[in-house]
Each structure stands twice: as C-alpha cells, then as structure tokens.
PDB file of C-alpha atoms and ligand atoms in Angstrom:
ATOM      1  CA  VAL A 110      -3.085   8.839 -25.753  1.00 49.00           C
ATOM      2  CA  ASN A 111      -5.924   9.349 -23.234  1.00 53.00           C
ATOM      3  CA  GLY A 112      -9.018  11.041 -24.074  1.00 50.00           C
ATOM      4  CA  PRO A 113     -10.102  14.372 -22.464  1.00 51.00           C
ATOM      5  CA  SER A 114     -12.857  12.829 -20.822  1.00 59.00           C
ATOM      6  CA  ALA A 115     -11.118   9.677 -19.122  1.00 90.00           C
ATOM      7  CA  GLU A 116     -11.677   8.995 -15.621  1.00 97.00           C
ATOM      8  CA  VAL A 117      -8.805  10.725 -13.347  1.00 98.00           C
ATOM      9  CA  ALA A 118      -6.734   8.451 -11.268  1.00 98.00           C
ATOM     10  CA  LEU A 119      -4.286   9.598  -8.732  1.00 98.00           C
ATOM     11  CA  VAL A 120      -1.392   6.925  -7.608  1.00 99.00           C
ATOM     12  CA  THR A 121       0.855   7.712  -4.494  1.00 99.00           C
ATOM     13  CA  GLY A 122       4.261   6.390  -4.247  1.00 98.00           C
ATOM     14  CA  ALA A 123       4.544   5.886  -8.146  1.00 98.00           C
ATOM     15  CA  SER A 124       8.451   6.414  -8.372  1.00 98.00           C
ATOM     16  CA  SER A 125       8.869   2.555  -7.997  1.00 98.00           C
ATOM     17  CA  GLY A 126       7.300  -0.955  -7.873  1.00 98.00           C
ATOM     18  CA  ILE A 127       3.770  -1.409  -7.377  1.00 98.00           C
ATOM     19  CA  GLY A 128       2.913   2.096  -7.750  1.00 98.00           C
ATOM     20  CA  LEU A 129       4.812   2.597 -10.925  1.00 98.00           C
ATOM     21  CA  ALA A 130       3.291  -0.600 -12.252  1.00 98.00           C
ATOM     22  CA  THR A 131      -0.077   0.873 -11.433  1.00 98.00           C
ATOM     23  CA  ALA A 132       0.316   4.353 -12.967  1.00 98.00           C
ATOM     24  CA  LEU A 133       1.061   2.348 -16.261  1.00 98.00           C
ATOM     25  CA  ALA A 134      -1.629  -0.106 -16.127  1.00 98.00           C
ATOM     26  CA  LEU A 135      -4.108   2.709 -15.392  1.00 98.00           C
ATOM     27  CA  ALA A 136      -2.811   4.686 -18.238  1.00 98.00           C
ATOM     28  CA  ARG A 137      -3.300   1.757 -20.454  1.00 98.00           C
ATOM     29  CA  ARG A 138      -6.786   1.334 -19.714  1.00 97.00           C
ATOM     30  CA  SER A 139      -7.340   5.006 -20.792  1.00 95.00           C
ATOM     31  CA  TYR A 140      -7.364   6.667 -17.226  1.00 98.00           C
ATOM     32  CA  THR A 141      -5.852  10.096 -16.984  1.00 98.00           C
ATOM     33  CA  VAL A 142      -3.217   9.177 -14.612  1.00 98.00           C
ATOM     34  CA  VAL A 143      -1.526  11.604 -12.044  1.00 98.00           C
ATOM     35  CA  ALA A 144       1.393   9.602 -10.824  1.00 98.00           C
ATOM     36  CA  THR A 145       2.671  11.194  -7.659  1.00 98.00           C
ATOM     37  CA  MET A 146       6.164  10.682  -5.556  1.00 98.00           C
ATOM     38  CA  ARG A 147       7.715  12.693  -3.057  1.00 98.00           C
ATOM     39  CA  ASP A 148      10.827  13.109  -4.970  1.00 98.00           C
ATOM     40  CA  LEU A 149      10.162  14.199  -8.485  1.00 98.00           C
ATOM     41  CA  GLY A 150      13.822  13.568  -9.264  1.00 98.00           C
ATOM     42  CA  ARG A 151      12.790   9.832  -9.282  1.00 98.00           C
ATOM     43  CA  ALA A 152      10.570  10.244 -11.974  1.00 98.00           C
ATOM     44  CA  ASP A 153      12.695   9.378 -14.703  1.00 98.00           C
ATOM     45  CA  ARG A 154      11.692   5.334 -14.960  1.00 98.00           C
ATOM     46  CA  LEU A 155       8.130   6.077 -15.044  1.00 98.00           C
ATOM     47  CA  VAL A 156       8.583   8.637 -17.571  1.00 98.00           C
ATOM     48  CA  GLU A 157      10.738   6.746 -19.802  1.00 98.00           C
ATOM     49  CA  LEU A 158       8.544   3.563 -19.646  1.00 98.00           C
ATOM     50  CA  ALA A 159       5.584   5.581 -20.330  1.00 98.00           C
ATOM     51  CA  ALA A 160       6.983   7.109 -23.442  1.00 98.00           C
ATOM     52  CA  ALA A 161       8.344   3.826 -24.541  1.00 98.00           C
ATOM     53  CA  ALA A 162       4.778   2.397 -24.323  1.00 98.00           C
ATOM     54  CA  GLY A 163       3.259   5.503 -25.914  1.00 98.00           C
ATOM     55  CA  LEU A 164       1.121   6.058 -22.732  1.00 98.00           C
ATOM     56  CA  ALA A 165       0.457   9.690 -21.478  1.00 96.00           C
ATOM     57  CA  VAL A 166       1.388   9.768 -17.475  1.00 98.00           C
ATOM     58  CA  GLU A 167       1.411  13.077 -15.757  1.00 98.00           C
ATOM     59  CA  THR A 168       3.532  13.292 -12.698  1.00 98.00           C
ATOM     60  CA  ASP A 169       3.350  15.690  -9.817  1.00 98.00           C
ATOM     61  CA  VAL A 170       4.949  15.689  -6.153  1.00 98.00           C
ATOM     62  CA  LEU A 171       3.107  14.318  -3.226  1.00 98.00           C
ATOM     63  CA  ASP A 172       4.648  13.657   0.125  1.00 98.00           C
ATOM     64  CA  VAL A 173       2.118  11.799   2.241  1.00 98.00           C
ATOM     65  CA  THR A 174       3.553  12.820   5.244  1.00 98.00           C
ATOM     66  CA  ALA A 175       3.248  16.480   4.615  1.00 98.00           C
ATOM     67  CA  GLU A 176      -0.135  17.776   4.659  1.00 98.00           C
ATOM     68  CA  GLU A 177       0.541  20.948   2.699  1.00 98.00           C
ATOM     69  CA  SER A 178       2.069  18.728   0.102  1.00 98.00           C
ATOM     70  CA  VAL A 179      -1.154  16.427  -0.217  1.00 98.00           C
ATOM     71  CA  ALA A 180      -3.285  19.822  -0.185  1.00 98.00           C
ATOM     72  CA  GLY A 181      -1.187  21.253  -3.114  1.00 98.00           C
ATOM     73  CA  CYS A 182      -1.273  18.402  -5.449  1.00 98.00           C
ATOM     74  CA  ALA A 183      -5.132  17.866  -4.675  1.00 98.00           C
ATOM     75  CA  GLU A 184      -5.675  21.685  -5.740  1.00 98.00           C
ATOM     76  CA  ARG A 185      -3.570  21.135  -8.747  1.00 98.00           C
ATOM     77  CA  LEU A 186      -5.162  18.170  -9.769  1.00 98.00           C
ATOM     78  CA  LEU A 187      -8.615  19.350  -9.242  1.00 98.00           C
ATOM     79  CA  ALA A 188      -8.135  22.777 -11.004  1.00 98.00           C
ATOM     80  CA  ARG A 189      -6.580  21.024 -14.047  1.00 98.00           C
ATOM     81  CA  HIS A 190      -9.071  17.923 -14.323  1.00 98.00           C
ATOM     82  CA  GLY A 191     -11.986  19.223 -12.211  1.00 97.00           C
ATOM     83  CA  ARG A 192     -12.626  15.485 -11.192  1.00 98.00           C
ATOM     84  CA  ILE A 193     -11.303  12.699  -9.112  1.00 98.00           C
ATOM     85  CA  ASP A 194     -12.333   9.210  -9.651  1.00 98.00           C
ATOM     86  CA  LEU A 195     -10.002   6.738  -8.481  1.00 98.00           C
ATOM     87  CA  VAL A 196      -7.092   7.235  -5.524  1.00 99.00           C
ATOM     88  CA  VAL A 197      -4.632   4.443  -5.261  1.00 99.00           C
ATOM     89  CA  ASN A 198      -2.871   4.800  -2.112  1.00 99.00           C
ATOM     90  CA  ASN A 199       0.225   2.988  -2.588  1.00 98.00           C
ATOM     91  CA  ALA A 200       3.276   4.837  -0.998  1.00 98.00           C
ATOM     92  CA  GLY A 201       4.420   2.781   2.131  1.00 98.00           C
ATOM     93  CA  MET A 202       7.580   1.715   3.792  1.00 97.00           C
ATOM     94  CA  GLY A 203       8.628  -1.207   5.684  1.00 96.00           C
ATOM     95  CA  GLN A 204      10.698  -1.555   8.923  1.00 95.00           C
ATOM     96  CA  ILE A 205      12.295  -4.560  10.237  1.00 94.00           C
ATOM     97  CA  GLY A 206      12.852  -4.399  13.940  1.00 94.00           C
ATOM     98  CA  SER A 207      11.226  -6.023  16.966  1.00 95.00           C
ATOM     99  CA  LEU A 208       9.674  -3.570  19.282  1.00 96.00           C
ATOM    100  CA  GLU A 209      12.411  -3.282  22.102  1.00 95.00           C
ATOM    101  CA  GLU A 210      15.047  -2.514  18.923  1.00 94.00           C
ATOM    102  CA  VAL A 211      12.943   0.250  17.317  1.00 94.00           C
ATOM    103  CA  SER A 212      12.303   3.684  18.929  1.00 96.00           C
ATOM    104  CA  ILE A 213       9.148   5.584  19.142  1.00 97.00           C
ATOM    105  CA  ALA A 214      10.195   7.938  16.324  1.00 97.00           C
ATOM    106  CA  ASP A 215      10.749   4.750  14.201  1.00 96.00           C
ATOM    107  CA  LEU A 216       7.304   3.660  14.817  1.00 97.00           C
ATOM    108  CA  ALA A 217       5.717   7.027  14.621  1.00 98.00           C
ATOM    109  CA  GLU A 218       7.536   7.336  11.176  1.00 98.00           C
ATOM    110  CA  VAL A 219       6.597   3.701   9.828  1.00 98.00           C
ATOM    111  CA  ILE A 220       2.728   4.702  10.900  1.00 98.00           C
ATOM    112  CA  ASP A 221       2.733   8.175   9.544  1.00 98.00           C
ATOM    113  CA  VAL A 222       3.744   6.905   6.059  1.00 98.00           C
ATOM    114  CA  ASN A 223       1.686   3.756   5.809  1.00 98.00           C
ATOM    115  CA  CYS A 224      -1.607   4.918   7.868  1.00 98.00           C
ATOM    116  CA  LEU A 225      -1.775   8.545   8.235  1.00 99.00           C
ATOM    117  CA  GLY A 226      -0.426   9.264   4.991  1.00 99.00           C
ATOM    118  CA  VAL A 227      -3.426   7.280   3.568  1.00 99.00           C
ATOM    119  CA  ALA A 228      -5.498   9.652   5.832  1.00 99.00           C
ATOM    120  CA  ARG A 229      -4.278  12.915   4.787  1.00 99.00           C
ATOM    121  CA  VAL A 230      -4.803  11.884   0.996  1.00 99.00           C
ATOM    122  CA  THR A 231      -8.006  10.368   1.599  1.00 99.00           C
ATOM    123  CA  LYS A 232      -9.150  13.550   3.356  1.00 98.00           C
ATOM    124  CA  ALA A 233      -7.932  15.640   0.494  1.00 98.00           C
ATOM    125  CA  PHE A 234     -10.080  13.859  -2.141  1.00 98.00           C
ATOM    126  CA  LEU A 235     -13.100  12.716  -0.337  1.00 98.00           C
ATOM    127  CA  PRO A 236     -15.188  16.103  -0.455  1.00 98.00           C
ATOM    128  CA  THR A 237     -14.770  16.024  -4.121  1.00 98.00           C
ATOM    129  CA  MET A 238     -15.946  12.351  -4.434  1.00 98.00           C
ATOM    130  CA  ARG A 239     -18.603  12.945  -1.870  1.00 98.00           C
ATOM    131  CA  GLU A 240     -20.164  15.867  -3.526  1.00 98.00           C
ATOM    132  CA  ALA A 241     -19.785  13.959  -6.977  1.00 98.00           C
ATOM    133  CA  ARG A 242     -21.316  10.851  -5.366  1.00 98.00           C
ATOM    134  CA  ARG A 243     -18.842   8.776  -7.023  1.00 97.00           C
ATOM    135  CA  GLY A 244     -15.342   7.543  -6.646  1.00 98.00           C
ATOM    136  CA  HIS A 245     -13.109   4.735  -5.414  1.00 98.00           C
ATOM    137  CA  LEU A 246     -10.463   4.789  -2.684  1.00 99.00           C
ATOM    138  CA  ILE A 247      -8.051   1.999  -2.665  1.00 99.00           C
ATOM    139  CA  ALA A 248      -5.224   1.114  -0.598  1.00 99.00           C
ATOM    140  CA  ILE A 249      -2.399  -1.094  -0.884  1.00 98.00           C
ATOM    141  CA  SER A 250      -2.483  -3.230   2.450  1.00 98.00           C
ATOM    142  CA  SER A 251      -0.695  -6.316   2.943  1.00 98.00           C
ATOM    143  CA  ILE A 252      -0.826  -9.791   4.747  1.00 98.00           C
ATOM    144  CA  ALA A 253       0.694  -7.349   7.517  1.00 98.00           C
ATOM    145  CA  GLY A 254      -2.540  -5.620   7.805  1.00 98.00           C
ATOM    146  CA  VAL A 255      -4.333  -8.700   9.246  1.00 98.00           C
ATOM    147  CA  LEU A 256      -1.547 -11.082  10.635  1.00 98.00           C
ATOM    148  CA  GLY A 257       1.202  -9.667  13.050  1.00 98.00           C
ATOM    149  CA  GLN A 258       4.600 -10.776  12.250  1.00 97.00           C
ATOM    150  CA  PRO A 259       7.888 -11.020  14.173  1.00 97.00           C
ATOM    151  CA  PHE A 260      10.315  -8.203  13.409  1.00 96.00           C
ATOM    152  CA  ASN A 261       7.537  -6.328  11.588  1.00 97.00           C
ATOM    153  CA  ASP A 262       6.179  -4.557  14.834  1.00 97.00           C
ATOM    154  CA  GLY A 263       5.953  -1.150  13.384  1.00 98.00           C
ATOM    155  CA  TYR A 264       4.879  -2.108   9.974  1.00 98.00           C
ATOM    156  CA  CYS A 265       2.378  -4.693  10.955  1.00 98.00           C
ATOM    157  CA  ALA A 266       1.087  -1.885  13.659  1.00 98.00           C
ATOM    158  CA  ALA A 267       0.683   0.765  10.632  1.00 98.00           C
ATOM    159  CA  LYS A 268      -1.128  -1.553   8.287  1.00 98.00           C
ATOM    160  CA  PHE A 269      -3.474  -2.814  10.990  1.00 99.00           C
ATOM    161  CA  ALA A 270      -4.375   0.693  11.861  1.00 99.00           C
ATOM    162  CA  LEU A 271      -4.687   1.411   7.888  1.00 99.00           C
ATOM    163  CA  GLU A 272      -7.224  -1.685   7.656  1.00 99.00           C
ATOM    164  CA  GLY A 273      -9.274  -0.379  10.659  1.00 99.00           C
ATOM    165  CA  LEU A 274      -9.277   3.170   9.216  1.00 99.00           C
ATOM    166  CA  TYR A 275     -10.410   2.073   5.898  1.00 99.00           C
ATOM    167  CA  GLU A 276     -13.128  -0.616   7.159  1.00 98.00           C
ATOM    168  CA  SER A 277     -14.449   1.977   9.332  1.00 99.00           C
ATOM    169  CA  LEU A 278     -14.870   4.690   6.685  1.00 99.00           C
ATOM    170  CA  ALA A 279     -16.321   2.205   4.102  1.00 98.00           C
ATOM    171  CA  PRO A 280     -19.949   1.994   5.214  1.00 98.00           C
ATOM    172  CA  VAL A 281     -20.096   5.835   5.616  1.00 98.00           C
ATOM    173  CA  ALA A 282     -18.479   6.553   2.111  1.00 98.00           C
ATOM    174  CA  ALA A 283     -20.713   3.996   0.754  1.00 98.00           C
ATOM    175  CA  GLU A 284     -23.779   6.386   1.718  1.00 98.00           C
ATOM    176  CA  PHE A 285     -22.307   8.806  -0.632  1.00 98.00           C
ATOM    177  CA  GLY A 286     -21.594   6.437  -3.517  1.00 98.00           C
ATOM    178  CA  VAL A 287     -17.649   6.306  -2.947  1.00 98.00           C
ATOM    179  CA  PHE A 288     -16.289   2.907  -2.616  1.00 98.00           C
ATOM    180  CA  VAL A 289     -13.128   2.103  -0.207  1.00 99.00           C
ATOM    181  CA  SER A 290     -11.312  -1.133  -0.785  1.00 99.00           C
ATOM    182  CA  LEU A 291      -8.063  -2.589   0.614  1.00 99.00           C
ATOM    183  CA  ILE A 292      -5.838  -4.776  -1.411  1.00 98.00           C
ATOM    184  CA  GLU A 293      -4.060  -7.095   0.773  1.00 98.00           C
ATOM    185  CA  ALA A 294      -0.795  -8.170  -0.986  1.00 98.00           C
ATOM    186  CA  GLY A 295       1.524 -11.000  -0.148  1.00 97.00           C
ATOM    187  CA  MET A 296       5.271 -10.752  -0.714  1.00 96.00           C
ATOM    188  CA  VAL A 297       5.674  -8.984  -3.972  1.00 97.00           C
ATOM    189  CA  SER A 298       9.248  -8.574  -5.680  1.00 94.00           C
ATOM    190  CA  THR A 299      10.129  -4.873  -5.546  1.00 93.00           C
ATOM    191  CA  GLU A 300      12.645  -2.882  -3.711  1.00 90.00           C
ATOM    192  CA  PHE A 301      10.437  -2.825  -0.646  1.00 92.00           C
ATOM    193  CA  TYR A 302      11.859  -5.940   1.378  1.00 86.00           C
ATOM    194  CA  ARG A 303      15.471  -5.054   0.549  1.00 84.00           C
ATOM    195  CA  ARG A 304      14.830  -1.311   1.572  1.00 88.00           C
ATOM    196  CA  SER A 305      13.079  -2.564   4.660  1.00 88.00           C
ATOM    197  CA  VAL A 306      16.147  -5.043   5.552  1.00 82.00           C
ATOM    198  CA  GLU A 307      18.755  -2.211   4.865  1.00 81.00           C
ATOM    199  CA  THR A 308      17.127   0.637   7.025  1.00 77.00           C
ATOM    200  CA  GLY A 309      15.787  -1.963   9.531  1.00 79.00           C
ATOM    201  CA  VAL A 310      17.799  -3.007  12.656  1.00 78.00           C
ATOM    202  CA  SER A 311      20.571  -5.467  12.295  1.00 77.00           C
ATOM    203  CA  ASP A 312      22.672  -4.846  15.609  1.00 80.00           C
ATOM    204  CA  PRO A 313      23.996  -8.061  17.310  1.00 82.00           C
ATOM    205  CA  GLY A 314      22.256  -8.546  20.883  1.00 90.00           C
ATOM    206  CA  PRO A 315      19.636 -10.750  22.040  1.00 94.00           C
ATOM    207  CA  TYR A 316      17.527 -10.539  19.216  1.00 94.00           C
ATOM    208  CA  ALA A 317      19.933 -11.229  16.419  1.00 93.00           C
ATOM    209  CA  GLN A 318      19.547 -15.250  16.065  1.00 94.00           C
ATOM    210  CA  MET A 319      15.812 -14.807  15.844  1.00 95.00           C
ATOM    211  CA  ARG A 320      16.218 -11.900  13.173  1.00 92.00           C
ATOM    212  CA  GLU A 321      18.182 -13.730  11.003  1.00 91.00           C
ATOM    213  CA  GLY A 322      15.702 -16.965  11.483  1.00 93.00           C
ATOM    214  CA  PHE A 323      13.075 -14.498  10.374  1.00 93.00           C
ATOM    215  CA  VAL A 324      15.086 -12.973   7.474  1.00 90.00           C
ATOM    216  CA  ARG A 325      15.793 -16.543   6.153  1.00 91.00           C
ATOM    217  CA  THR A 326      11.952 -17.320   6.257  1.00 93.00           C
ATOM    218  CA  ALA A 327      11.273 -13.996   4.362  1.00 91.00           C
ATOM    219  CA  ASP A 328      13.991 -14.820   1.832  1.00 90.00           C
ATOM    220  CA  GLY A 329      12.530 -18.278   1.294  1.00 90.00           C
ATOM    221  CA  ALA A 330       9.221 -16.651   0.595  1.00 88.00           C
ATOM    222  CA  ALA A 331      10.597 -14.067  -1.775  1.00 88.00           C
ATOM    223  CA  ALA A 332      10.923 -17.328  -4.205  1.00 89.00           C
ATOM    224  CA  THR A 333       7.292 -17.447  -4.595  1.00 91.00           C
ATOM    225  CA  ALA A 334       6.819 -13.335  -4.769  1.00 96.00           C
ATOM    226  CA  GLN A 335       4.233 -12.152  -7.208  1.00 97.00           C
ATOM    227  CA  SER A 336       5.191  -9.008  -9.530  1.00 97.00           C
ATOM    228  CA  ALA A 337       4.364  -5.570  -9.268  1.00 98.00           C
ATOM    229  CA  GLU A 338       2.532  -5.960 -12.506  1.00 98.00           C
ATOM    230  CA  ASP A 339       0.465  -8.815 -10.871  1.00 98.00           C
ATOM    231  CA  ILE A 340      -0.744  -6.296  -8.140  1.00 98.00           C
ATOM    232  CA  ALA A 341      -1.077  -3.694 -10.820  1.00 98.00           C
ATOM    233  CA  GLU A 342      -3.587  -5.742 -12.970  1.00 98.00           C
ATOM    234  CA  LEU A 343      -5.442  -6.541  -9.355  1.00 98.00           C
ATOM    235  CA  VAL A 344      -5.816  -2.683  -8.835  1.00 98.00           C
ATOM    236  CA  VAL A 345      -6.959  -2.128 -12.205  1.00 98.00           C
ATOM    237  CA  SER A 346      -9.745  -4.960 -11.967  1.00 98.00           C
ATOM    238  CA  VAL A 347     -10.712  -3.653  -8.594  1.00 98.00           C
ATOM    239  CA  ALA A 348     -10.913  -0.203  -9.898  1.00 98.00           C
ATOM    240  CA  ALA A 349     -13.169  -1.391 -12.857  1.00 97.00           C
ATOM    241  CA  ASP A 350     -15.541  -3.780 -10.652  1.00 97.00           C
ATOM    242  CA  PRO A 351     -18.853  -1.848 -10.552  1.00 95.00           C
ATOM    243  CA  SER A 352     -19.589  -3.152  -6.977  1.00 96.00           C
ATOM    244  CA  PRO A 353     -16.280  -3.462  -5.442  1.00 98.00           C
ATOM    245  CA  GLN A 354     -15.578  -5.454  -2.139  1.00 98.00           C
ATOM    246  CA  LEU A 355     -13.906  -3.716   0.885  1.00 98.00           C
ATOM    247  CA  ARG A 356     -10.943  -6.575   0.769  1.00 98.00           C
ATOM    248  CA  TYR A 357      -9.210  -8.499  -1.706  1.00 98.00           C
ATOM    249  CA  GLN A 358      -6.210 -10.878  -1.426  1.00 98.00           C
ATOM    250  CA  SER A 359      -3.531 -10.653  -4.159  1.00 98.00           C
ATOM    251  CA  SER A 360      -3.436 -14.676  -4.365  1.00 98.00           C
ATOM    252  CA  PRO A 361      -5.346 -17.894  -3.167  1.00 98.00           C
ATOM    253  CA  ASP A 362      -2.270 -18.483  -0.633  1.00 96.00           C
ATOM    254  CA  VAL A 363      -2.744 -14.968   0.769  1.00 97.00           C
ATOM    255  CA  THR A 364      -6.558 -15.602   1.178  1.00 98.00           C
ATOM    256  CA  GLN A 365      -5.780 -19.073   2.431  1.00 97.00           C
ATOM    257  CA  LEU A 366      -3.234 -17.492   5.057  1.00 96.00           C
ATOM    258  CA  LEU A 367      -5.490 -14.749   6.262  1.00 98.00           C
ATOM    259  CA  GLY A 368      -8.403 -17.257   6.547  1.00 97.00           C
ATOM    260  CA  ARG A 369      -6.444 -19.265   8.860  1.00 96.00           C
ATOM    261  CA  LYS A 370      -5.626 -15.995  10.948  1.00 97.00           C
ATOM    262  CA  LEU A 371      -9.242 -14.838  10.831  1.00 98.00           C
ATOM    263  CA  ALA A 372     -10.808 -18.006  12.049  1.00 98.00           C
ATOM    264  CA  ASP A 373      -8.176 -18.104  15.230  1.00 98.00           C
ATOM    265  CA  LEU A 374     -10.104 -16.349  17.820  1.00 98.00           C
ATOM    266  CA  ASP A 375      -7.556 -17.068  20.709  1.00 98.00           C
ATOM    267  CA  GLY A 376      -4.541 -16.446  18.665  1.00 97.00           C
ATOM    268  CA  GLN A 377      -3.080 -19.713  19.429  1.00 97.00           C
ATOM    269  CA  ARG A 378      -2.749 -21.220  15.957  1.00 96.00           C
ATOM    270  CA  VAL A 379      -1.065 -17.889  14.489  1.00 96.00           C
ATOM    271  CA  LEU A 380       1.690 -18.050  17.100  1.00 97.00           C
ATOM    272  CA  ARG A 381       2.175 -21.341  16.050  1.00 96.00           C
ATOM    273  CA  ILE A 382       2.902 -20.345  12.622  1.00 95.00           C
ATOM    274  CA  THR A 383       4.815 -17.152  13.530  1.00 96.00           C
ATOM    275  CA  ARG A 384       6.942 -18.851  15.925  1.00 96.00           C
ATOM    276  CA  ARG A 385       8.161 -21.309  13.505  1.00 96.00           C
ATOM    277  CA  TRP A 386       9.226 -18.096  11.268  1.00 95.00           C
ATOM    278  CA  LEU A 387      11.773 -17.450  13.890  1.00 95.00           C
ATOM    279  CA  SER A 388      14.422 -20.699  13.201  1.00 89.00           C
TER     280      SER A 388
HETATM  281  N1  NAP B 431       6.665  -5.576  -1.805  1.00 92.44           N
HETATM  282  C1  NAP B 431       6.007  -6.335  -1.046  1.00 92.44           C
HETATM  283  O1  NAP B 431       6.187  -7.260  -0.481  1.00 92.44           O
HETATM  284  C2  NAP B 431       4.569  -5.595  -0.516  1.00 92.44           C
HETATM  285  C3  NAP B 431       3.660  -6.498   0.251  1.00 92.44           C
HETATM  286  C4  NAP B 431       2.557  -6.043   0.684  1.00 92.44           C
HETATM  287  C5  NAP B 431       2.320  -4.813   0.783  1.00 92.44           C
HETATM  288  N2  NAP B 431       3.152  -3.917   0.025  1.00 92.44           N
HETATM  289  C6  NAP B 431       2.967  -2.440   0.108  1.00 92.44           C
HETATM  290  O2  NAP B 431       2.846  -1.855  -1.370  1.00 92.44           O
HETATM  291  C7  NAP B 431       3.304  -0.596  -1.517  1.00 92.44           C
HETATM  292  C8  NAP B 431       4.378  -0.177  -2.358  1.00 92.44           C
HETATM  293  O3  NAP B 431       5.233  -1.024  -2.108  1.00 92.44           O
HETATM  294  P1  NAP B 431       6.381  -1.589  -3.220  1.00 92.44           P
HETATM  295  O4  NAP B 431       6.618  -3.012  -2.992  1.00 92.44           O
HETATM  296  O5  NAP B 431       6.016  -1.007  -4.666  1.00 92.44           O
HETATM  297  O6  NAP B 431       7.736  -0.864  -2.514  1.00 92.44           O
HETATM  298  P2  NAP B 431       8.601   0.143  -3.220  1.00 92.44           P
HETATM  299  O7  NAP B 431       9.058  -0.020  -4.386  1.00 92.44           O
HETATM  300  O8  NAP B 431       9.657   0.492  -1.877  1.00 92.44           O
HETATM  301  O9  NAP B 431       7.661   1.583  -3.278  1.00 92.44           O
HETATM  302  C9  NAP B 431       7.219   2.473  -2.331  1.00 92.44           C
HETATM  303  C10 NAP B 431       6.881   3.752  -2.823  1.00 92.44           C
HETATM  304  O10 NAP B 431       6.496   4.540  -1.758  1.00 92.44           O
HETATM  305  C11 NAP B 431       6.818   5.613  -1.629  1.00 92.44           C
HETATM  306  N3  NAP B 431       7.022   6.496  -0.516  1.00 92.44           N
HETATM  307  C12 NAP B 431       7.715   6.205   0.593  1.00 92.44           C
HETATM  308  N4  NAP B 431       7.455   7.233   1.490  1.00 92.44           N
HETATM  309  C13 NAP B 431       6.517   8.011   0.886  1.00 92.44           C
HETATM  310  C14 NAP B 431       6.394   9.455   1.349  1.00 92.44           C
HETATM  311  N5  NAP B 431       6.347   9.950   2.297  1.00 92.44           N
HETATM  312  N6  NAP B 431       5.478   9.976   0.409  1.00 92.44           N
HETATM  313  C15 NAP B 431       5.105   9.610  -0.611  1.00 92.44           C
HETATM  314  N7  NAP B 431       5.722   8.495  -1.338  1.00 92.44           N
HETATM  315  C16 NAP B 431       6.415   7.747  -0.242  1.00 92.44           C
HETATM  316  C17 NAP B 431       8.300   5.400  -2.269  1.00 92.44           C
HETATM  317  O11 NAP B 431       8.806   6.534  -2.812  1.00 92.44           O
HETATM  318  P3  NAP B 431      10.515   6.924  -2.719  1.00 92.44           P
HETATM  319  O12 NAP B 431      11.063   6.326  -4.172  1.00 92.44           O
HETATM  320  O13 NAP B 431      10.736   8.389  -2.816  1.00 92.44           O
HETATM  321  O14 NAP B 431      11.192   6.348  -1.679  1.00 92.44           O
HETATM  322  C18 NAP B 431       8.237   4.364  -3.115  1.00 92.44           C
HETATM  323  O15 NAP B 431       7.790   4.863  -4.493  1.00 92.44           O
HETATM  324  C19 NAP B 431       3.519  -0.264   0.027  1.00 92.44           C
HETATM  325  O16 NAP B 431       2.225   0.381   0.547  1.00 92.44           O
HETATM  326  C20 NAP B 431       3.881  -1.569   0.605  1.00 92.44           C
HETATM  327  O17 NAP B 431       3.619  -1.576   2.089  1.00 92.44           O
HETATM  328  C21 NAP B 431       4.169  -4.325  -0.695  1.00 92.44           C
END
C-alpha cells in the first residue's frame, strides 16, 4: 500500500489499454494514483487487477470533453491529497475515414477528445503545479502526431494539434519548474484500433478500395505492435527522469520513421511512404 507522502498521479482514460496499465505501473512505483475514466461502470477490470496485485488505486470520474467534470475531479483530488505531481493525459479515440467521408461533427469530436481534452485537464492542474514549482504533464501522442496518415485525417489533425499545444506550453511551464512531455507511440495492442475501425466509415464508394488497402497495411503493422505495458513502463521512466525531454518515441522503429518525416521538408518522401499504404 502506498505511503501517505507518495507523489500523486492522475491518469485519464484508465478504464482500458494504456491508461489502465499506466495506473497499475505507477501504483507499483508507490505513486498515489487517481485513475480516472468517464464511466466508473468500466472500473471493474482495473479494480480487480489492482486488488490481485495488492496495489492501492483510487478511481474517480473524469470526462475530458466536459469542463465541469474535469474541474470537479481536480477539486476532489486537491482537497483529498493537497498536491498533484504527475498528470498522464492518456484518454483518446481514433477515427477511420478520409476527409470527404467524415462530417465536421466527427472531426470536432476527435479533436475535442484528443486535444481539447488535454487542454482542459492541463488547465485544471497547471495552477497548482505552477504555484508548487513542480510537476510533470505527460500526454500520450502517437506517430499520428507527427506523420499524416491516410484515413486518419481527424485523428492526425487532433494529435498534431496536441503536439503543437504541448510544444508551445513546454518552455513557459519550464520557467515555473513544470515539465511537459509527449510520448509518441507506434501501434499498441489495445482495443483502440478495433474501436476506430468499428466506429469509423465503412461505406462502399470511391474510397472503399483504398480504405481496405490501408486497413490491410494497418493489420500487418499490428503484428509488431507493442503492449500497453510497454508504453506504461515508458511513462513510468519518463515520469522518473529528473530532466525529462519534450518528446519520447515508444520504440527505435518509431524514432526512425519520425526522423525520416522530420527530415522531409518538401513532404515528397512522406507521400511516397503513405501512398504505398493504400494498396
Ligand atoms: N493503441 C494504439 O495503437 C495507440 C497508438 C498511439 C497512441 N495511442 C494513444 O494512446 C491513448 C490510449 O489509447 P489505448 O490504445 O489505450 O486505447 P483504449 O483502450 O481505447 O483507451 C482509450 C481510453 O480513453 C478513454 N476515453 C475516450 N473518450 C474519453 C473521454 N471523453 N473522457 C475520458 N476518457 C475517454 C476510453 O474510455 P472508455 O472506456 O469510456 O471508452 C479509454 O479508457 C490514446 O490517447 C491513443 O490516441 C494509442
């Protein structure tokens, strides 16, 4: 059981996947963990796994798309613990569909969850961290935050926006002793991709053949996916780093791919890669 003076960490989207694994990994490292999710009815798996491992994990409700929900959770956490040391912005959603196939409402939703959600949670905890002159804000980004991918228009727009948000905040927060980090994950075997495909566009039409090609490419990449636990271990080590970087990639392959993207100033090399993903 974690001691009373343990550092306090909040994780969003802790009902499944990377968020769940991160909540457990942090509890194992003696953080006081507040594992949040939009629907507490989905807490059973985390609660059972924590109990089986003899770990203390608190759960609370937090919907990153609702300002009152974020504010309420922050208020309860600060009243109970009086400090916040680490926020892991993990909640996210995918969306499969090319721009013409998705509505503006679909785009707004994916940007709301993946980017504005991080902004809401950050705004709720930054004042306390700034005053304490300590704290670490981590966001789970993606290859999709650096490299535009076909049939991921909304998701990439959202993760690119997240990268811009946190890169811009980082130098200013650092002046107050608050660290900001982005973790750029490659494919991870969670429910994420299946959910993205299931809730995404699947209509016949001019894009169907290319979309099937892309899904085949993504299915192929799934064979080499990392585990949620791999990403959770990376989060734990980033959180423990006394002088953390702004960006971390989840594997050497991701570093290599994003390095190629970032060196490609006219974008032609990226297009050669991503066009291949359609067949
Ligand atoms: N899996 C990958 O290949 C991959 C790769 C790179 C980056 N990522 C990123 O990793 C993060 C976690 O994804 P995952 O792979 O672990 O997938 P996941 O199992 O689908 O987890 C996503 C989590 O976000 C939560 N969530 C969705 N909307 C929310 C909202 N409005 N408020 C609070 N929580 C919300 C979900 O809650 P519910 O259970 O209530 O739906 C779920 O707990 C995401 O930011 C994702 O973009 C994933």
